[in-house]
Amino acid sequence: MFNDQKILFSGMQATGTLTLGNYAGALKNWVTLSDEYQCFYSVVDLHSITIRRDPADLRKRARDLLILYIAAGLDPEKNCIYYQSHVSGHAELAWILNCFTYMGELNRMTQFKDKSRKHADNINAGLFTYPVLMAADILLYQADVVPVGLDQMQHLELTRDVAQRFNNIYGDVFTVPEPYVGKTGASIKSLQDPSKKMSKSDENPNASIYLMDDPDTIIRKCKRAVTDSGSEILYRDEKPGIKNLIDIYCAMTGKKPEETEKEFDGKGYGEFKAAVGEVVVDQLRPVQQRFEELSKNKDYINRIIKENSEKANYYASKTLRKVQRKVGFPDRG
Ligand code: ATP
Ligand code: LTN
């Protein structure tokens, strides 16, 4: 499509304030991957309205998220950073793919089951077909790889199945994407309950470190993180609290768990927790500073939004036109 680089697509919802889990498990890897791939990173706002949102709040969070992508180190001149709602092809392709996805497949999606339990008063059709929109996001850009957390793997499998099904009928229309699960930081857990993942929608603010938390708050949250009985810094499944803190430390420093165990051999939980807090503060400081600067630079951000949405629309419509032709819609002359 562009040069000989492979294509990568990923996206995040602007549903809350990003956590360290989102950063370590997604954003940080995105930055590394952006050297190797031609990347599309979307703020997936169409997905966001599957749950009722306050409009002003959604608009603000979506813009902050887009700025955060850049603040985290993604070059917006090189990567296509854009709002999903600015490219109508996502919704158009999603409709077509809806007609190639079975109810039975969607019924099996665990995220749908979880979210319908959580939002029992608003189990809308969008929530049900959410994975089809996600498939459209990916297939629209003919993505070769999709970095996702393990929680999204089922959706990616569905995307592959739908792409293959479509290709079997109409010939090679879609690239069948491969998942990419990062080596480090695959799953950061809640600081208050290490059996759950750290999540931006967690109601307990002490459970998550937010990317915009100030240093004192970060240090305090790390100190208060639940730990296990015993006193040694060991990377063991039986010690999920300490294991999680080691994962955080490793994600921030690039060190391995064994190295971390050695580094803190003979030291106590208190000292280790303080060290975790410090490395998180050090990592997040430049991101926070850049976010503040970029947020003030409205003209620059507006230009990025405009240019990148044009770029995304260009590539999206190429695929969309092809798909429309294949299924039998009339030519546009
Ligand atoms: P929500 O609470 O709204 O479901 P979330 O915090 O779980 O949000 P998502 O929007 O589902 O986050 O995910 C955005 C990206 O961050 C995905 O790639 C996901 O895999 C990754 N991610 C989310 N939470 C974690 C985590 N705790 N550890 C590692 N990666 C994570
Ligand atoms: N469902 C994903 C966000 C998402 C996505 C995508 C990720 C929407 N479309 C396409 C990768 C590729 C989530 O909630 N993390």
mmCIF file of C-alpha atoms and ligand atoms in Angstrom:
data_model
loop_
_atom_site.group_PDB
_atom_site.id
_atom_site.type_symbol
_atom_site.label_atom_id
_atom_site.label_comp_id
_atom_site.label_asym_id
_atom_site.label_seq_id
_atom_site.Cartn_x
_atom_site.Cartn_y
_atom_site.Cartn_z
ATOM 1 C CA MET A 1 0.000 0.000 0.000
ATOM 2 C CA PHE A 2 2.626 2.547 1.057
ATOM 3 C CA ASN A 3 6.170 1.302 0.827
ATOM 4 C CA ASP A 4 7.214 -2.206 1.666
ATOM 5 C CA GLN A 5 6.369 -1.817 5.346
ATOM 6 C CA LYS A 6 3.603 -3.977 6.712
ATOM 7 C CA ILE A 7 0.457 -2.339 7.996
ATOM 8 C CA LEU A 8 -0.561 -2.193 11.631
ATOM 9 C CA PHE A 9 -3.891 -1.119 13.094
ATOM 10 C CA SER A 10 -4.874 -0.572 16.691
ATOM 11 C CA GLY A 11 -7.214 1.584 18.665
ATOM 12 C CA MET A 12 -8.330 2.540 22.114
ATOM 13 C CA GLN A 13 -11.573 3.751 23.545
ATOM 14 C CA ALA A 14 -11.806 7.113 25.210
ATOM 15 C CA THR A 15 -13.816 5.696 28.063
ATOM 16 C CA GLY A 16 -11.838 7.026 30.974
ATOM 17 C CA THR A 17 -8.480 8.269 32.066
ATOM 18 C CA LEU A 18 -5.798 5.988 30.734
ATOM 19 C CA THR A 19 -4.078 3.771 33.256
ATOM 20 C CA LEU A 20 -0.586 2.455 33.543
ATOM 21 C CA GLY A 21 -2.035 -0.827 32.216
ATOM 22 C CA ASN A 22 -3.048 0.882 28.982
ATOM 23 C CA TYR A 23 0.352 2.507 28.753
ATOM 24 C CA ALA A 24 2.490 -0.536 29.527
ATOM 25 C CA GLY A 25 0.249 -3.001 27.724
ATOM 26 C CA ALA A 26 -0.545 -0.931 24.661
ATOM 27 C CA LEU A 27 0.769 2.594 24.084
ATOM 28 C CA LYS A 28 4.399 1.896 24.944
ATOM 29 C CA ASN A 29 4.467 -1.050 22.537
ATOM 30 C CA TRP A 30 2.751 1.012 19.865
ATOM 31 C CA VAL A 31 5.606 3.474 19.966
ATOM 32 C CA THR A 32 8.190 0.712 19.534
ATOM 33 C CA LEU A 33 6.202 -0.876 16.715
ATOM 34 C CA SER A 34 5.838 2.380 14.855
ATOM 35 C CA ASP A 35 9.431 2.119 13.582
ATOM 36 C CA GLU A 36 8.751 -1.159 11.919
ATOM 37 C CA TYR A 37 5.216 -0.813 10.554
ATOM 38 C CA GLN A 38 3.045 1.660 8.740
ATOM 39 C CA CYS A 39 0.629 2.350 11.581
ATOM 40 C CA PHE A 40 -2.958 3.450 11.963
ATOM 41 C CA TYR A 41 -3.818 4.341 15.557
ATOM 42 C CA SER A 42 -7.419 5.274 16.021
ATOM 43 C CA VAL A 43 -9.391 6.836 18.843
ATOM 44 C CA VAL A 44 -12.353 4.505 18.489
ATOM 45 C CA ASP A 45 -15.159 6.835 19.447
ATOM 46 C CA LEU A 46 -17.847 4.894 17.536
ATOM 47 C CA HIS A 47 -17.185 2.046 19.944
ATOM 48 C CA SER A 48 -17.520 4.389 22.917
ATOM 49 C CA ILE A 49 -21.224 5.055 22.482
ATOM 50 C CA THR A 50 -22.128 1.395 23.018
ATOM 51 C CA ILE A 51 -22.282 2.635 26.591
ATOM 52 C CA ARG A 52 -24.195 5.816 27.376
ATOM 53 C CA ARG A 53 -21.842 8.803 27.499
ATOM 54 C CA ASP A 54 -22.114 12.456 28.301
ATOM 55 C CA PRO A 55 -21.413 14.160 24.922
ATOM 56 C CA ALA A 56 -19.143 16.924 26.222
ATOM 57 C CA ASP A 57 -17.227 14.441 28.308
ATOM 58 C CA LEU A 58 -16.768 12.049 25.388
ATOM 59 C CA ARG A 59 -15.534 14.859 23.131
ATOM 60 C CA LYS A 60 -13.018 16.013 25.729
ATOM 61 C CA ARG A 61 -11.756 12.530 26.529
ATOM 62 C CA ALA A 62 -11.444 11.600 22.877
ATOM 63 C CA ARG A 63 -9.321 14.692 22.190
ATOM 64 C CA ASP A 64 -7.191 14.050 25.271
ATOM 65 C CA LEU A 65 -6.646 10.488 24.149
ATOM 66 C CA LEU A 66 -5.578 11.562 20.687
ATOM 67 C CA ILE A 67 -3.131 14.037 22.231
ATOM 68 C CA LEU A 68 -1.893 11.360 24.590
ATOM 69 C CA TYR A 69 -1.029 9.096 21.671
ATOM 70 C CA ILE A 70 1.295 11.830 20.454
ATOM 71 C CA ALA A 71 2.575 12.689 23.935
ATOM 72 C CA ALA A 72 3.496 9.048 24.484
ATOM 73 C CA GLY A 73 5.833 9.267 21.510
ATOM 74 C CA LEU A 74 3.850 8.463 18.366
ATOM 75 C CA ASP A 75 4.895 10.758 15.551
ATOM 76 C CA PRO A 76 1.665 12.036 13.941
ATOM 77 C CA GLU A 77 3.458 12.870 10.698
ATOM 78 C CA LYS A 78 4.494 9.265 10.286
ATOM 79 C CA ASN A 79 1.631 7.403 11.969
ATOM 80 C CA CYS A 80 -1.973 7.946 11.079
ATOM 81 C CA ILE A 81 -3.546 9.117 14.353
ATOM 82 C CA TYR A 82 -7.220 9.876 13.879
ATOM 83 C CA TYR A 83 -10.787 9.650 15.174
ATOM 84 C CA GLN A 84 -12.766 6.641 13.992
ATOM 85 C CA SER A 85 -15.877 8.846 13.641
ATOM 86 C CA HIS A 86 -14.078 10.987 11.039
ATOM 87 C CA VAL A 87 -13.895 8.065 8.633
ATOM 88 C CA SER A 88 -17.379 6.961 7.619
ATOM 89 C CA GLY A 89 -15.946 3.815 6.023
ATOM 90 C CA HIS A 90 -15.748 2.158 9.435
ATOM 91 C CA ALA A 91 -19.506 2.181 9.872
ATOM 92 C CA GLU A 92 -20.158 1.344 6.220
ATOM 93 C CA LEU A 93 -17.875 -1.665 6.215
ATOM 94 C CA ALA A 94 -19.229 -2.754 9.601
ATOM 95 C CA TRP A 95 -22.708 -2.953 8.088
ATOM 96 C CA ILE A 96 -21.506 -5.166 5.270
ATOM 97 C CA LEU A 97 -19.546 -7.382 7.651
ATOM 98 C CA ASN A 98 -22.610 -7.671 9.899
ATOM 99 C CA CYS A 99 -24.141 -9.600 7.052
ATOM 100 C CA PHE A 100 -21.228 -12.045 7.098
ATOM 101 C CA THR A 101 -21.137 -12.622 10.861
ATOM 102 C CA TYR A 102 -23.349 -15.127 12.637
ATOM 103 C CA MET A 103 -25.396 -14.430 15.739
ATOM 104 C CA GLY A 104 -23.916 -17.595 17.231
ATOM 105 C CA GLU A 105 -20.414 -16.173 16.855
ATOM 106 C CA LEU A 106 -21.314 -12.926 18.569
ATOM 107 C CA ASN A 107 -23.181 -14.769 21.301
ATOM 108 C CA ARG A 108 -19.944 -16.434 22.296
ATOM 109 C CA MET A 109 -18.034 -13.181 22.885
ATOM 110 C CA THR A 110 -17.050 -12.977 26.533
ATOM 111 C CA GLN A 111 -16.692 -9.185 26.503
ATOM 112 C CA PHE A 112 -20.322 -8.887 25.390
ATOM 113 C CA LYS A 113 -21.389 -11.138 28.245
ATOM 114 C CA ASP A 114 -19.341 -9.133 30.762
ATOM 115 C CA LYS A 115 -20.517 -5.769 29.489
ATOM 116 C CA SER A 116 -24.169 -6.803 29.361
ATOM 117 C CA ARG A 117 -23.936 -7.899 32.953
ATOM 118 C CA LYS A 118 -22.381 -4.561 33.877
ATOM 119 C CA HIS A 119 -24.852 -2.476 31.867
ATOM 120 C CA ALA A 120 -27.985 -4.577 32.248
ATOM 121 C CA ASP A 121 -30.224 -1.539 31.639
ATOM 122 C CA ASN A 122 -28.718 -0.837 28.202
ATOM 123 C CA ILE A 123 -27.922 -4.033 26.325
ATOM 124 C CA ASN A 124 -28.086 -2.413 22.904
ATOM 125 C CA ALA A 125 -27.445 -3.921 19.480
ATOM 126 C CA GLY A 126 -24.233 -1.879 19.181
ATOM 127 C CA LEU A 127 -22.813 -3.634 22.196
ATOM 128 C CA PHE A 128 -23.645 -6.950 20.551
ATOM 129 C CA THR A 129 -22.099 -6.069 17.184
ATOM 130 C CA TYR A 130 -19.131 -4.243 18.714
ATOM 131 C CA PRO A 131 -16.709 -6.959 17.492
ATOM 132 C CA VAL A 132 -17.951 -6.516 13.909
ATOM 133 C CA LEU A 133 -17.095 -2.818 14.031
ATOM 134 C CA MET A 134 -13.711 -3.804 15.367
ATOM 135 C CA ALA A 135 -13.270 -6.216 12.452
ATOM 136 C CA ALA A 136 -14.191 -3.383 10.079
ATOM 137 C CA ASP A 137 -11.570 -1.114 11.698
ATOM 138 C CA ILE A 138 -8.863 -3.637 11.048
ATOM 139 C CA LEU A 139 -9.898 -4.916 7.619
ATOM 140 C CA LEU A 140 -10.534 -1.449 6.231
ATOM 141 C CA TYR A 141 -6.808 -0.725 6.262
ATOM 142 C CA GLN A 142 -5.743 -4.226 5.177
ATOM 143 C CA ALA A 143 -3.796 -4.501 8.416
ATOM 144 C CA ASP A 144 -1.216 -7.268 8.667
ATOM 145 C CA VAL A 145 -0.821 -7.018 12.420
ATOM 146 C CA VAL A 146 -2.933 -5.847 15.318
ATOM 147 C CA PRO A 147 -1.385 -5.287 18.724
ATOM 148 C CA VAL A 148 -3.992 -6.226 21.314
ATOM 149 C CA GLY A 149 -4.200 -7.353 24.885
ATOM 150 C CA LEU A 150 -5.248 -10.914 25.630
ATOM 151 C CA ASP A 151 -8.749 -9.656 26.433
ATOM 152 C CA GLN A 152 -9.200 -8.676 22.779
ATOM 153 C CA MET A 153 -7.912 -11.915 21.293
ATOM 154 C CA GLN A 154 -11.372 -13.391 20.854
ATOM 155 C CA HIS A 155 -12.392 -10.353 18.804
ATOM 156 C CA LEU A 156 -9.338 -10.720 16.651
ATOM 157 C CA GLU A 157 -10.094 -14.384 16.021
ATOM 158 C CA LEU A 158 -13.550 -13.366 14.895
ATOM 159 C CA THR A 159 -12.033 -10.739 12.593
ATOM 160 C CA ARG A 160 -9.876 -13.418 10.999
ATOM 161 C CA ASP A 161 -12.841 -15.765 10.589
ATOM 162 C CA VAL A 162 -14.984 -13.090 8.967
ATOM 163 C CA ALA A 163 -12.145 -12.018 6.655
ATOM 164 C CA GLN A 164 -11.536 -15.598 5.580
ATOM 165 C CA ARG A 165 -15.235 -16.217 5.062
ATOM 166 C CA PHE A 166 -15.500 -13.125 2.873
ATOM 167 C CA ASN A 167 -12.354 -14.031 0.925
ATOM 168 C CA ASN A 168 -13.648 -17.561 0.328
ATOM 169 C CA ILE A 169 -16.723 -16.139 -1.352
ATOM 170 C CA TYR A 170 -15.283 -13.151 -3.230
ATOM 171 C CA GLY A 171 -11.580 -13.848 -3.706
ATOM 172 C CA ASP A 172 -8.699 -12.213 -1.869
ATOM 173 C CA VAL A 173 -10.247 -8.971 -0.722
ATOM 174 C CA PHE A 174 -8.962 -8.719 2.848
ATOM 175 C CA THR A 175 -5.590 -9.270 4.399
ATOM 176 C CA VAL A 176 -6.116 -11.736 7.251
ATOM 177 C CA PRO A 177 -4.526 -10.003 10.261
ATOM 178 C CA GLU A 178 -2.231 -11.536 12.853
ATOM 179 C CA PRO A 179 -2.412 -10.594 16.516
ATOM 180 C CA TYR A 180 0.604 -9.076 18.183
ATOM 181 C CA VAL A 181 0.816 -9.500 21.930
ATOM 182 C CA GLY A 182 3.722 -7.602 23.469
ATOM 183 C CA LYS A 183 6.319 -9.467 25.474
ATOM 184 C CA THR A 184 6.321 -7.157 28.446
ATOM 185 C CA GLY A 185 3.421 -5.639 30.281
ATOM 186 C CA ALA A 186 0.900 -7.969 28.686
ATOM 187 C CA SER A 187 -1.281 -7.617 31.741
ATOM 188 C CA ILE A 188 -0.925 -5.199 34.612
ATOM 189 C CA LYS A 189 -3.238 -5.994 37.503
ATOM 190 C CA SER A 190 -5.240 -3.859 39.869
ATOM 191 C CA LEU A 191 -3.162 -2.536 42.778
ATOM 192 C CA GLN A 192 -6.010 -3.367 45.129
ATOM 193 C CA ASP A 193 -6.963 -6.779 43.772
ATOM 194 C CA PRO A 194 -4.271 -8.481 41.700
ATOM 195 C CA SER A 195 -6.742 -11.089 40.452
ATOM 196 C CA LYS A 196 -8.326 -8.368 38.267
ATOM 197 C CA LYS A 197 -6.660 -6.365 35.508
ATOM 198 C CA MET A 198 -5.945 -2.698 36.073
ATOM 199 C CA SER A 199 -8.776 -1.006 34.265
ATOM 200 C CA LYS A 200 -9.739 2.583 33.563
ATOM 201 C CA SER A 201 -13.329 1.846 34.511
ATOM 202 C CA ASP A 202 -12.436 0.543 37.981
ATOM 203 C CA GLU A 203 -14.430 2.460 40.558
ATOM 204 C CA ASN A 204 -11.665 2.429 43.132
ATOM 205 C CA PRO A 205 -9.137 5.135 42.167
ATOM 206 C CA ASN A 206 -6.460 3.454 44.299
ATOM 207 C CA ALA A 207 -6.677 0.351 42.120
ATOM 208 C CA SER A 208 -5.158 2.097 39.105
ATOM 209 C CA ILE A 209 -2.315 4.456 38.388
ATOM 210 C CA TYR A 210 -3.577 7.026 35.907
ATOM 211 C CA LEU A 211 -1.209 8.448 33.344
ATOM 212 C CA MET A 212 -1.939 11.936 34.582
ATOM 213 C CA ASP A 213 -1.485 11.182 38.299
ATOM 214 C CA ASP A 214 1.015 13.503 39.965
ATOM 215 C CA PRO A 215 4.192 12.015 41.485
ATOM 216 C CA ASP A 216 2.929 12.037 45.074
ATOM 217 C CA THR A 217 -0.240 10.207 44.113
ATOM 218 C CA ILE A 218 1.726 7.591 42.165
ATOM 219 C CA ILE A 219 4.111 6.985 45.060
ATOM 220 C CA ARG A 220 1.210 6.773 47.517
ATOM 221 C CA LYS A 221 -0.744 4.317 45.362
ATOM 222 C CA CYS A 222 2.309 2.079 44.999
ATOM 223 C CA LYS A 223 2.922 2.148 48.743
ATOM 224 C CA ARG A 224 -0.689 1.181 49.393
ATOM 225 C CA ALA A 225 -0.743 -1.613 46.825
ATOM 226 C CA VAL A 226 -1.878 -4.863 48.377
ATOM 227 C CA THR A 227 0.915 -7.347 48.848
ATOM 228 C CA ASP A 228 1.113 -10.873 50.013
ATOM 229 C CA SER A 229 2.201 -12.549 53.197
ATOM 230 C CA GLY A 230 5.951 -13.004 53.509
ATOM 231 C CA SER A 231 8.561 -10.361 52.903
ATOM 232 C CA GLU A 232 10.656 -11.415 49.920
ATOM 233 C CA ILE A 233 10.560 -9.897 46.453
ATOM 234 C CA LEU A 234 9.827 -13.020 44.425
ATOM 235 C CA TYR A 235 8.120 -13.452 41.069
ATOM 236 C CA ARG A 236 5.671 -16.236 41.927
ATOM 237 C CA ASP A 237 2.041 -16.980 41.090
ATOM 238 C CA GLU A 238 1.419 -17.521 44.810
ATOM 239 C CA LYS A 239 2.456 -13.900 45.379
ATOM 240 C CA PRO A 240 0.189 -12.076 42.914
ATOM 241 C CA GLY A 241 0.569 -8.649 44.554
ATOM 242 C CA ILE A 242 4.375 -8.634 44.415
ATOM 243 C CA LYS A 243 4.343 -10.342 41.017
ATOM 244 C CA ASN A 244 2.259 -7.478 39.669
ATOM 245 C CA LEU A 245 4.597 -4.869 41.137
ATOM 246 C CA ILE A 246 7.546 -6.698 39.569
ATOM 247 C CA ASP A 247 5.682 -6.674 36.239
ATOM 248 C CA ILE A 248 5.192 -2.936 36.563
ATOM 249 C CA TYR A 249 8.836 -2.412 37.481
ATOM 250 C CA CYS A 250 9.962 -4.514 34.505
ATOM 251 C CA ALA A 251 7.587 -2.798 32.089
ATOM 252 C CA MET A 252 8.997 0.571 33.141
ATOM 253 C CA THR A 253 12.687 -0.341 33.206
ATOM 254 C CA GLY A 254 12.932 -3.049 30.558
ATOM 255 C CA LYS A 255 14.496 -5.359 33.158
ATOM 256 C CA LYS A 256 13.589 -9.020 33.563
ATOM 257 C CA PRO A 257 11.793 -10.435 36.629
ATOM 258 C CA GLU A 258 14.870 -12.495 37.610
ATOM 259 C CA GLU A 259 17.081 -9.403 37.505
ATOM 260 C CA THR A 260 14.546 -7.562 39.627
ATOM 261 C CA GLU A 261 14.436 -10.377 42.174
ATOM 262 C CA LYS A 262 18.254 -10.163 42.442
ATOM 263 C CA GLU A 263 18.274 -6.388 42.634
ATOM 264 C CA PHE A 264 15.913 -6.475 45.605
ATOM 265 C CA ASP A 265 17.291 -9.582 47.255
ATOM 266 C CA GLY A 266 17.250 -9.072 51.013
ATOM 267 C CA LYS A 267 15.211 -5.880 50.748
ATOM 268 C CA GLY A 268 11.681 -5.516 52.073
ATOM 269 C CA TYR A 269 8.331 -4.712 50.518
ATOM 270 C CA GLY A 270 8.498 -1.066 51.624
ATOM 271 C CA GLU A 271 11.738 -0.376 49.799
ATOM 272 C CA PHE A 272 10.593 -2.207 46.693
ATOM 273 C CA LYS A 273 7.276 -0.372 46.548
ATOM 274 C CA ALA A 274 9.066 2.968 46.807
ATOM 275 C CA ALA A 275 11.344 1.956 43.920
ATOM 276 C CA VAL A 276 8.356 0.943 41.789
ATOM 277 C CA GLY A 277 6.740 4.315 42.465
ATOM 278 C CA GLU A 278 9.900 6.122 41.394
ATOM 279 C CA VAL A 279 10.347 4.310 38.088
ATOM 280 C CA VAL A 280 6.701 4.933 37.222
ATOM 281 C CA VAL A 281 7.065 8.638 38.017
ATOM 282 C CA ASP A 282 10.222 8.825 35.876
ATOM 283 C CA GLN A 283 8.535 7.157 32.919
ATOM 284 C CA LEU A 284 5.396 9.215 33.050
ATOM 285 C CA ARG A 285 6.942 12.627 33.671
ATOM 286 C CA PRO A 286 7.989 13.342 30.042
ATOM 287 C CA VAL A 287 4.661 12.038 28.737
ATOM 288 C CA GLN A 288 2.771 14.332 31.095
ATOM 289 C CA GLN A 289 4.896 17.339 30.171
ATOM 290 C CA ARG A 290 4.433 16.761 26.480
ATOM 291 C CA PHE A 291 0.706 16.292 26.972
ATOM 292 C CA GLU A 292 0.456 19.696 28.685
ATOM 293 C CA GLU A 293 2.423 21.392 25.898
ATOM 294 C CA LEU A 294 0.477 19.757 23.095
ATOM 295 C CA SER A 295 -2.872 20.497 24.715
ATOM 296 C CA LYS A 296 -2.072 24.206 24.571
ATOM 297 C CA ASN A 297 -1.078 24.003 20.924
ATOM 298 C CA LYS A 298 -4.605 23.844 19.506
ATOM 299 C CA ASP A 299 -3.766 24.813 15.921
ATOM 300 C CA TYR A 300 -1.158 22.133 15.629
ATOM 301 C CA ILE A 301 -3.472 19.446 16.990
ATOM 302 C CA ASN A 302 -6.314 20.575 14.730
ATOM 303 C CA ARG A 303 -4.029 20.367 11.718
ATOM 304 C CA ILE A 304 -2.935 16.851 12.697
ATOM 305 C CA ILE A 305 -6.562 15.785 13.101
ATOM 306 C CA LYS A 306 -7.516 17.150 9.693
ATOM 307 C CA GLU A 307 -4.550 15.784 7.774
ATOM 308 C CA ASN A 308 -4.681 12.368 9.343
ATOM 309 C CA SER A 309 -8.380 11.934 8.855
ATOM 310 C CA GLU A 310 -7.914 12.732 5.157
ATOM 311 C CA LYS A 311 -5.155 10.155 4.963
ATOM 312 C CA ALA A 312 -7.240 7.532 6.781
ATOM 313 C CA ASN A 313 -10.249 8.257 4.547
ATOM 314 C CA TYR A 314 -8.119 7.809 1.448
ATOM 315 C CA TYR A 315 -6.956 4.320 2.392
ATOM 316 C CA ALA A 316 -10.299 3.310 3.891
ATOM 317 C CA SER A 317 -12.258 4.208 0.778
ATOM 318 C CA LYS A 318 -9.967 2.155 -1.414
ATOM 319 C CA THR A 319 -10.913 -1.003 0.500
ATOM 320 C CA LEU A 320 -14.532 0.024 0.859
ATOM 321 C CA ARG A 321 -15.012 0.599 -2.881
ATOM 322 C CA LYS A 322 -13.541 -2.795 -3.600
ATOM 323 C CA VAL A 323 -15.828 -4.499 -1.083
ATOM 324 C CA GLN A 324 -18.887 -2.654 -2.382
ATOM 325 C CA ARG A 325 -18.099 -3.789 -5.897
ATOM 326 C CA LYS A 326 -17.577 -7.381 -4.799
ATOM 327 C CA VAL A 327 -20.926 -7.642 -3.014
ATOM 328 C CA GLY A 328 -22.754 -6.178 -5.998
ATOM 329 C CA PHE A 329 -23.440 -2.520 -5.261
ATOM 330 C CA PRO A 330 -23.732 -0.371 -8.390
ATOM 331 C CA ASP A 331 -20.715 1.486 -9.790
ATOM 332 C CA ARG A 332 -20.503 5.197 -9.102
ATOM 333 C CA GLY A 333 -19.543 6.038 -12.689
HETATM 334 P P1 ATP B 1 -12.277 -0.385 30.246
HETATM 335 O O1 ATP B 1 -12.105 -0.401 31.732
HETATM 336 O O2 ATP B 1 -13.014 0.812 29.733
HETATM 337 O O3 ATP B 1 -12.734 -1.695 29.672
HETATM 338 P P2 ATP B 1 -9.489 -0.854 29.906
HETATM 339 O O4 ATP B 1 -8.640 -0.054 30.825
HETATM 340 O O5 ATP B 1 -9.694 -2.268 30.267
HETATM 341 O O6 ATP B 1 -10.853 -0.126 29.672
HETATM 342 P P3 ATP B 1 -9.289 -0.973 27.042
HETATM 343 O O7 ATP B 1 -9.815 0.299 26.457
HETATM 344 O O8 ATP B 1 -10.125 -2.192 27.006
HETATM 345 O O9 ATP B 1 -8.792 -0.709 28.521
HETATM 346 O O10 ATP B 1 -7.901 -1.308 26.377
HETATM 347 C C1 ATP B 1 -7.032 -0.431 25.705
HETATM 348 C C2 ATP B 1 -5.732 -1.160 25.470
HETATM 349 O O11 ATP B 1 -5.008 -1.297 26.683
HETATM 350 C C3 ATP B 1 -5.906 -2.582 24.936
HETATM 351 O O12 ATP B 1 -4.893 -2.858 23.992
HETATM 352 C C4 ATP B 1 -5.769 -3.437 26.157
HETATM 353 O O13 ATP B 1 -5.344 -4.743 25.870
HETATM 354 C C5 ATP B 1 -4.732 -2.653 26.949
HETATM 355 N N1 ATP B 1 -4.889 -2.859 28.382
HETATM 356 C C6 ATP B 1 -5.961 -2.491 29.109
HETATM 357 N N2 ATP B 1 -5.790 -2.797 30.395
HETATM 358 C C7 ATP B 1 -4.578 -3.382 30.474
HETATM 359 C C8 ATP B 1 -3.830 -3.932 31.547
HETATM 360 N N3 ATP B 1 -4.277 -3.925 32.769
HETATM 361 N N4 ATP B 1 -2.601 -4.435 31.302
HETATM 362 C C9 ATP B 1 -2.115 -4.420 30.051
HETATM 363 N N5 ATP B 1 -2.774 -3.924 28.994
HETATM 364 C C10 ATP B 1 -3.989 -3.414 29.185
HETATM 365 N N1 LTN B 2 -12.024 -3.178 21.436
HETATM 366 C C1 LTN B 2 -10.730 -2.600 21.711
HETATM 367 C C2 LTN B 2 -10.531 -1.285 21.014
HETATM 368 C C3 LTN B 2 -10.542 -1.462 19.544
HETATM 369 C C4 LTN B 2 -9.532 -2.062 18.770
HETATM 370 C C5 LTN B 2 -9.995 -2.006 17.420
HETATM 371 C C6 LTN B 2 -8.293 -2.633 19.071
HETATM 372 C C7 LTN B 2 -11.546 -1.092 18.692
HETATM 373 N N2 LTN B 2 -11.206 -1.407 17.427
HETATM 374 C C8 LTN B 2 -9.246 -2.537 16.386
HETATM 375 C C9 LTN B 2 -7.554 -3.151 18.011
HETATM 376 C C10 LTN B 2 -8.029 -3.112 16.710
HETATM 377 C C11 LTN B 2 -10.596 -2.419 23.198
HETATM 378 O O1 LTN B 2 -11.578 -2.194 23.861
HETATM 379 N N3 LTN B 2 -9.396 -2.489 23.694
#
